[in-house]
Amino acid sequence: MKQYLDLCQRIVDQGTWVENERTGKRCLTVINADLEYNVGANEFPMITTRKSYFKSAIAEFLGYIRGYDNAADFRALGTKTWDANANLNDAWLNNPVRKGDDDMGRVYGVQGRAWAKPDGSTIDQLQKIVDDLSRGIDDRGEILTFYNPGEFDLGCLRPCMHTHNFSVLGDTLHLTSFQRSCDVPLGLNFNQVQVFFFLAIMAQITGLKAGTAYHKIVNAHIYEDQLELMRDVQLKRDPFPSPKLIINPDIKSLKDLETWVTMEDFKVEGYQSHDAISYPFAV
C-alpha cells in the first residue's frame, strides 16, 4: 500500500498537466513508475484506503489466458469490463472486420494464444512459456506480449498493460509487467491484482516458487475530476495491512485454467478497508 500511496502523492506534488484528446479531460501526469509485489510472501496488493474488489480483475485475466475474443465469454466468467469496448465504441462498430455483438476482435488474449504469422499459422506464446517454465527453462525470452501494432485495426482496443516477461532464478519465478498508461485512482488496483495473480498462478502450475512481481508503468496519471478526491480524501487515510490471495491448490495446469476454473477458486483472506470512493471514470 505504501508504494501505491507514494505514487499518488508523487503525481499530486510533481505531476504535469497534460491534455488528453481521447477523453477531452486534463490529466496530472508523471512518467515512469515502478511498483513491486512480494508474491512469495502473499502480500496481495488490494487497496485498503478505499473499498476495492478483486474478482473482476482475475476473471478478466483468466479470459486472456483462455484467448477469449467475445465480451459474452468474459461476462460468463464474472466481468463486464469488455462490454463497452466491444459494443459502444463507434470506430469499432463501424469496422468491417467486426463479427457482431460482443465481438472484440484480435486483442489481448487472442494475441497471447494465437499470434498470427505471415504463412497463416499462429504462435501460442503462453503455451511455450508454460512448457519452458515447467521444465525449469528460462531462455531469457519467456515473454507474453499482447502488443501487435500490425493488427490494431483488427480489434476494439489496443492494450494498456501489454507485456509480461517471466524470469527464473534457481527454483523461483519472477515477473516483470509493462504498462503504457494507467488511470491511477481507478485502474491501478485492477492492474496490480492482475500482475500479482499472473505470477502466483504461473508459479503454481509450473511447480516453481513465486518470487517478486515488478510492475513498470510508463504514463501514470490522475484525471482532473479525480484530483480532489485523491488529494483530500484517499491520501488522508491510513492503510490497513495487506490481505492474502487464496488460490485453489487443485489448479495444477494450464489446461485446468482453460477448462474448469471459476472465480469460486479464488478468495481473499484478511481484507480490511476504508469506505468506497466514487471516482469519475473517463470514457
Tab-separated table of C-alpha atoms in Angstrom:
chain	number	residue	atom	x	y	z
A	1	MET	CA	0.000	0.000	0.000
A	2	LYS	CA	2.786	2.452	0.826
A	3	GLN	CA	4.216	2.394	-2.683
A	4	TYR	CA	0.739	2.949	-4.162
A	5	LEU	CA	0.138	5.942	-1.889
A	6	ASP	CA	3.659	7.236	-2.580
A	7	LEU	CA	2.917	7.186	-6.321
A	8	CYS	CA	-0.381	9.021	-5.793
A	9	GLN	CA	1.387	11.668	-3.686
A	10	ARG	CA	4.142	11.982	-6.294
A	11	ILE	CA	1.581	12.671	-9.018
A	12	VAL	CA	-0.180	15.258	-6.845
A	13	ASP	CA	3.097	17.003	-5.920
A	14	GLN	CA	5.147	16.651	-9.108
A	15	GLY	CA	2.725	15.877	-11.927
A	16	THR	CA	2.421	17.927	-15.114
A	17	TRP	CA	-0.944	18.771	-16.643
A	18	VAL	CA	-1.466	17.045	-19.982
A	19	GLU	CA	-4.466	17.434	-22.279
A	20	ASN	CA	-5.997	14.066	-23.175
A	21	GLU	CA	-7.512	14.149	-26.648
A	22	ARG	CA	-9.497	10.917	-26.283
A	23	THR	CA	-11.384	11.967	-23.129
A	24	GLY	CA	-11.310	15.754	-23.503
A	25	LYS	CA	-10.007	15.999	-19.914
A	26	ARG	CA	-6.696	17.092	-18.441
A	27	CYS	CA	-4.505	14.568	-16.599
A	28	LEU	CA	-1.947	15.287	-13.900
A	29	THR	CA	0.848	13.055	-15.190
A	30	VAL	CA	4.239	11.610	-14.258
A	31	ILE	CA	6.448	9.420	-16.430
A	32	ASN	CA	7.843	6.122	-15.137
A	33	ALA	CA	6.549	4.415	-12.020
A	34	ASP	CA	7.976	1.180	-10.644
A	35	LEU	CA	5.985	-0.971	-8.231
A	36	GLU	CA	6.947	-4.304	-6.644
A	37	TYR	CA	4.717	-7.008	-5.177
A	38	ASN	CA	6.009	-9.717	-2.838
A	39	VAL	CA	4.078	-12.637	-4.272
A	40	GLY	CA	6.201	-15.179	-2.444
A	41	ALA	CA	5.064	-13.758	0.897
A	42	ASN	CA	1.487	-13.458	-0.447
A	43	GLU	CA	1.228	-9.717	0.243
A	44	PHE	CA	-1.786	-9.202	-2.023
A	45	PRO	CA	-1.862	-5.564	-3.279
A	46	MET	CA	-5.535	-4.750	-2.828
A	47	ILE	CA	-6.040	-1.071	-1.996
A	48	THR	CA	-7.186	-0.607	1.609
A	49	THR	CA	-7.637	3.186	1.688
A	50	ARG	CA	-10.866	2.656	-0.240
A	51	LYS	CA	-13.110	-0.356	-0.768
A	52	SER	CA	-11.661	-2.445	-3.594
A	53	TYR	CA	-12.567	-5.651	-5.388
A	54	PHE	CA	-10.516	-8.405	-6.996
A	55	LYS	CA	-12.686	-10.988	-8.758
A	56	SER	CA	-13.407	-8.931	-11.866
A	57	ALA	CA	-9.682	-8.339	-12.391
A	58	ILE	CA	-8.865	-12.036	-12.063
A	59	ALA	CA	-11.826	-13.001	-14.262
A	60	GLU	CA	-10.597	-10.676	-16.993
A	61	PHE	CA	-7.080	-12.106	-16.889
A	62	LEU	CA	-8.414	-15.662	-16.887
A	63	GLY	CA	-10.246	-14.697	-20.084
A	64	TYR	CA	-6.924	-13.559	-21.562
A	65	ILE	CA	-5.346	-16.877	-20.586
A	66	ARG	CA	-8.161	-18.632	-22.441
A	67	GLY	CA	-7.734	-16.415	-25.504
A	68	TYR	CA	-11.286	-15.076	-25.430
A	69	ASP	CA	-12.362	-12.616	-28.129
A	70	ASN	CA	-16.000	-12.116	-27.097
A	71	ALA	CA	-17.385	-9.982	-24.263
A	72	ALA	CA	-20.083	-12.566	-23.548
A	73	ASP	CA	-17.404	-15.073	-22.559
A	74	PHE	CA	-15.915	-12.543	-20.134
A	75	ARG	CA	-19.371	-11.914	-18.652
A	76	ALA	CA	-19.797	-15.639	-18.107
A	77	LEU	CA	-16.581	-15.604	-16.082
A	78	GLY	CA	-17.863	-12.721	-13.966
A	79	THR	CA	-16.631	-9.472	-15.503
A	80	LYS	CA	-18.273	-6.837	-17.703
A	81	THR	CA	-15.036	-4.986	-18.427
A	82	TRP	CA	-15.240	-5.610	-22.191
A	83	ASP	CA	-18.924	-4.774	-22.742
A	84	ALA	CA	-18.393	-1.107	-23.619
A	85	ASN	CA	-15.309	-1.548	-25.804
A	86	ALA	CA	-16.973	-4.354	-27.752
A	87	ASN	CA	-20.394	-2.752	-28.172
A	88	LEU	CA	-20.232	1.029	-27.635
A	89	ASN	CA	-17.054	2.043	-29.472
A	90	ASP	CA	-18.171	3.858	-32.632
A	91	ALA	CA	-14.938	3.223	-34.507
A	92	TRP	CA	-15.163	-0.495	-33.755
A	93	LEU	CA	-18.896	-0.669	-34.542
A	94	ASN	CA	-18.135	0.710	-37.995
A	95	ASN	CA	-15.138	-1.557	-38.565
A	96	PRO	CA	-15.937	-4.090	-41.339
A	97	VAL	CA	-13.988	-6.865	-39.564
A	98	ARG	CA	-16.303	-6.793	-36.520
A	99	LYS	CA	-18.266	-10.059	-36.364
A	100	GLY	CA	-21.296	-8.777	-34.441
A	101	ASP	CA	-22.488	-8.200	-30.892
A	102	ASP	CA	-19.825	-8.646	-28.197
A	103	ASP	CA	-17.022	-9.292	-30.700
A	104	MET	CA	-13.733	-7.791	-29.501
A	105	GLY	CA	-11.524	-8.724	-32.419
A	106	ARG	CA	-7.854	-9.647	-32.171
A	107	VAL	CA	-6.981	-8.137	-28.791
A	108	TYR	CA	-5.162	-9.201	-25.614
A	109	GLY	CA	-5.635	-12.957	-25.142
A	110	VAL	CA	-6.060	-13.637	-28.851
A	111	GLN	CA	-2.570	-12.259	-29.411
A	112	GLY	CA	-1.257	-14.229	-26.450
A	113	ARG	CA	-2.652	-17.562	-27.601
A	114	ALA	CA	-2.858	-17.169	-31.399
A	115	TRP	CA	-0.364	-14.588	-32.700
A	116	ALA	CA	-0.755	-14.664	-36.491
A	117	LYS	CA	2.239	-15.497	-38.686
A	118	PRO	CA	2.567	-14.436	-42.339
A	119	ASP	CA	2.085	-18.047	-43.502
A	120	GLY	CA	-1.348	-18.253	-41.859
A	121	SER	CA	-0.289	-20.321	-38.858
A	122	THR	CA	-0.315	-18.999	-35.285
A	123	ILE	CA	2.009	-18.897	-32.266
A	124	ASP	CA	0.752	-19.811	-28.792
A	125	GLN	CA	3.031	-17.605	-26.687
A	126	LEU	CA	1.607	-18.704	-23.354
A	127	GLN	CA	1.887	-22.444	-24.014
A	128	LYS	CA	5.567	-22.034	-24.906
A	129	ILE	CA	6.229	-20.176	-21.643
A	130	VAL	CA	4.375	-22.744	-19.536
A	131	ASP	CA	6.225	-25.612	-21.242
A	132	ASP	CA	9.607	-23.964	-20.644
A	133	LEU	CA	8.956	-22.976	-17.044
A	134	SER	CA	7.590	-26.416	-16.193
A	135	ARG	CA	10.998	-27.827	-17.207
A	136	GLY	CA	12.864	-25.123	-15.299
A	137	ILE	CA	13.933	-23.407	-18.522
A	138	ASP	CA	14.408	-19.649	-18.834
A	139	ASP	CA	15.719	-18.740	-22.307
A	140	ARG	CA	15.629	-15.013	-21.465
A	141	GLY	CA	12.680	-14.734	-23.798
A	142	GLU	CA	9.810	-16.034	-21.651
A	143	ILE	CA	7.691	-13.130	-22.897
A	144	LEU	CA	3.950	-12.853	-23.389
A	145	THR	CA	3.005	-9.745	-25.352
A	146	PHE	CA	-0.416	-8.527	-26.415
A	147	TYR	CA	1.024	-5.541	-28.302
A	148	ASN	CA	0.739	-6.144	-32.062
A	149	PRO	CA	0.657	-2.817	-33.969
A	150	GLY	CA	0.102	-4.668	-37.235
A	151	GLU	CA	-3.317	-5.779	-36.016
A	152	PHE	CA	-4.568	-2.765	-34.059
A	153	ASP	CA	-7.189	-2.248	-36.789
A	154	LEU	CA	-8.482	-5.790	-36.227
A	155	GLY	CA	-9.527	-5.203	-32.612
A	156	CYS	CA	-11.605	-2.842	-30.494
A	157	LEU	CA	-8.786	-1.611	-28.233
A	158	ARG	CA	-5.002	-1.564	-28.109
A	159	PRO	CA	-3.617	-2.970	-24.848
A	160	CYS	CA	-2.622	-0.848	-21.839
A	161	MET	CA	-0.781	-3.491	-19.807
A	162	HIS	CA	0.826	-5.069	-22.821
A	163	THR	CA	3.795	-7.325	-21.992
A	164	HIS	CA	4.698	-9.848	-19.284
A	165	ASN	CA	8.287	-11.125	-19.007
A	166	PHE	CA	8.996	-14.138	-16.752
A	167	SER	CA	12.415	-14.927	-15.252
A	168	VAL	CA	13.674	-17.934	-13.284
A	169	LEU	CA	16.403	-17.720	-10.644
A	170	GLY	CA	17.070	-21.140	-9.113
A	171	ASP	CA	13.646	-22.525	-8.239
A	172	THR	CA	11.944	-19.117	-8.016
A	173	LEU	CA	9.814	-17.437	-10.669
A	174	HIS	CA	9.720	-13.659	-11.093
A	175	LEU	CA	7.620	-11.463	-13.378
A	176	THR	CA	8.144	-8.038	-14.946
A	177	SER	CA	4.987	-6.489	-16.414
A	178	PHE	CA	4.915	-3.400	-18.627
A	179	GLN	CA	2.041	-0.919	-18.844
A	180	ARG	CA	1.994	2.038	-21.235
A	181	SER	CA	-0.735	4.069	-19.469
A	182	CYS	CA	-2.562	3.965	-16.146
A	183	ASP	CA	-5.516	5.789	-14.557
A	184	VAL	CA	-4.085	5.563	-11.040
A	185	PRO	CA	-7.190	6.211	-8.867
A	186	LEU	CA	-9.363	3.695	-10.709
A	187	GLY	CA	-7.308	1.412	-12.912
A	188	LEU	CA	-4.134	0.746	-10.978
A	189	ASN	CA	-5.595	-1.520	-8.300
A	190	PHE	CA	-7.173	-3.614	-11.064
A	191	ASN	CA	-3.803	-3.930	-12.794
A	192	GLN	CA	-1.935	-4.637	-9.533
A	193	VAL	CA	-4.245	-7.557	-8.833
A	194	GLN	CA	-3.639	-8.940	-12.335
A	195	VAL	CA	0.148	-8.728	-12.150
A	196	PHE	CA	0.176	-10.417	-8.733
A	197	PHE	CA	-2.286	-13.088	-9.869
A	198	PHE	CA	-0.386	-13.879	-13.060
A	199	LEU	CA	2.848	-14.602	-11.210
A	200	ALA	CA	1.080	-16.543	-8.451
A	201	ILE	CA	-0.870	-18.791	-10.813
A	202	MET	CA	2.044	-19.361	-13.202
A	203	ALA	CA	4.268	-20.404	-10.302
A	204	GLN	CA	1.577	-22.788	-9.071
A	205	ILE	CA	1.016	-24.529	-12.427
A	206	THR	CA	4.725	-24.801	-13.291
A	207	GLY	CA	5.918	-26.097	-9.919
A	208	LEU	CA	8.117	-23.099	-9.163
A	209	LYS	CA	8.202	-20.848	-6.109
A	210	ALA	CA	6.667	-17.398	-6.560
A	211	GLY	CA	9.090	-14.533	-6.105
A	212	THR	CA	8.640	-10.835	-6.888
A	213	ALA	CA	6.399	-9.190	-9.474
A	214	TYR	CA	7.799	-5.966	-10.924
A	215	HIS	CA	5.214	-3.605	-12.413
A	216	LYS	CA	6.522	-0.824	-14.665
A	217	ILE	CA	4.126	1.948	-15.720
A	218	VAL	CA	5.212	4.499	-18.326
A	219	ASN	CA	2.447	7.140	-18.085
A	220	ALA	CA	0.784	7.324	-14.646
A	221	HIS	CA	-1.956	9.916	-14.265
A	222	ILE	CA	-4.852	11.299	-12.246
A	223	TYR	CA	-7.695	12.954	-14.169
A	224	GLU	CA	-8.602	16.492	-13.190
A	225	ASP	CA	-12.044	15.470	-11.881
A	226	GLN	CA	-10.415	12.780	-9.679
A	227	LEU	CA	-7.782	15.017	-8.117
A	228	GLU	CA	-9.786	16.470	-5.225
A	229	LEU	CA	-10.987	13.063	-4.028
A	230	MET	CA	-7.468	11.658	-4.196
A	231	ARG	CA	-5.742	14.619	-2.534
A	232	ASP	CA	-8.336	15.454	0.118
A	233	VAL	CA	-9.858	12.054	0.884
A	234	GLN	CA	-7.872	8.957	-0.054
A	235	LEU	CA	-4.421	10.339	0.712
A	236	LYS	CA	-5.641	11.405	4.172
A	237	ARG	CA	-6.435	7.819	5.160
A	238	ASP	CA	-4.095	5.362	6.877
A	239	PRO	CA	-3.761	1.999	5.126
A	240	PHE	CA	-4.566	-1.381	6.669
A	241	PRO	CA	-2.302	-4.463	6.387
A	242	SER	CA	-2.243	-6.328	3.076
A	243	PRO	CA	-4.621	-9.288	2.717
A	244	LYS	CA	-3.745	-12.676	1.212
A	245	LEU	CA	-4.925	-14.255	-2.042
A	246	ILE	CA	-6.049	-17.861	-1.600
A	247	ILE	CA	-5.883	-19.943	-4.795
A	248	ASN	CA	-7.444	-23.401	-5.051
A	249	PRO	CA	-4.460	-25.799	-4.809
A	250	ASP	CA	-6.222	-28.206	-7.192
A	251	ILE	CA	-5.358	-25.863	-10.079
A	252	LYS	CA	-2.263	-27.618	-11.409
A	253	SER	CA	-2.038	-26.966	-15.154
A	254	LEU	CA	-2.776	-24.571	-17.989
A	255	LYS	CA	-5.499	-26.981	-19.096
A	256	ASP	CA	-7.190	-26.545	-15.709
A	257	LEU	CA	-7.202	-22.777	-16.241
A	258	GLU	CA	-8.607	-23.252	-19.738
A	259	THR	CA	-11.449	-25.535	-18.679
A	260	TRP	CA	-12.990	-25.814	-15.227
A	261	VAL	CA	-11.600	-22.928	-13.128
A	262	THR	CA	-14.124	-20.289	-11.960
A	263	MET	CA	-13.991	-17.282	-9.647
A	264	GLU	CA	-15.005	-19.568	-6.784
A	265	ASP	CA	-11.448	-20.896	-6.890
A	266	PHE	CA	-10.046	-17.552	-5.653
A	267	LYS	CA	-10.641	-15.929	-2.287
A	268	VAL	CA	-9.142	-13.089	-0.261
A	269	GLU	CA	-8.318	-13.520	3.400
A	270	GLY	CA	-7.888	-10.699	5.921
A	271	TYR	CA	-9.091	-7.789	3.803
A	272	GLN	CA	-9.984	-4.609	5.716
A	273	SER	CA	-10.634	-1.253	4.066
A	274	HIS	CA	-11.956	2.261	4.419
A	275	ASP	CA	-15.229	3.262	2.742
A	276	ALA	CA	-15.586	3.264	-1.033
A	277	ILE	CA	-14.721	6.356	-3.080
A	278	SER	CA	-16.695	7.024	-6.264
A	279	TYR	CA	-14.044	8.290	-8.652
A	280	PRO	CA	-15.256	9.618	-12.021
A	281	PHE	CA	-14.405	7.334	-14.933
A	282	ALA	CA	-13.002	8.786	-18.158
A	283	VAL	CA	-14.549	7.084	-21.187
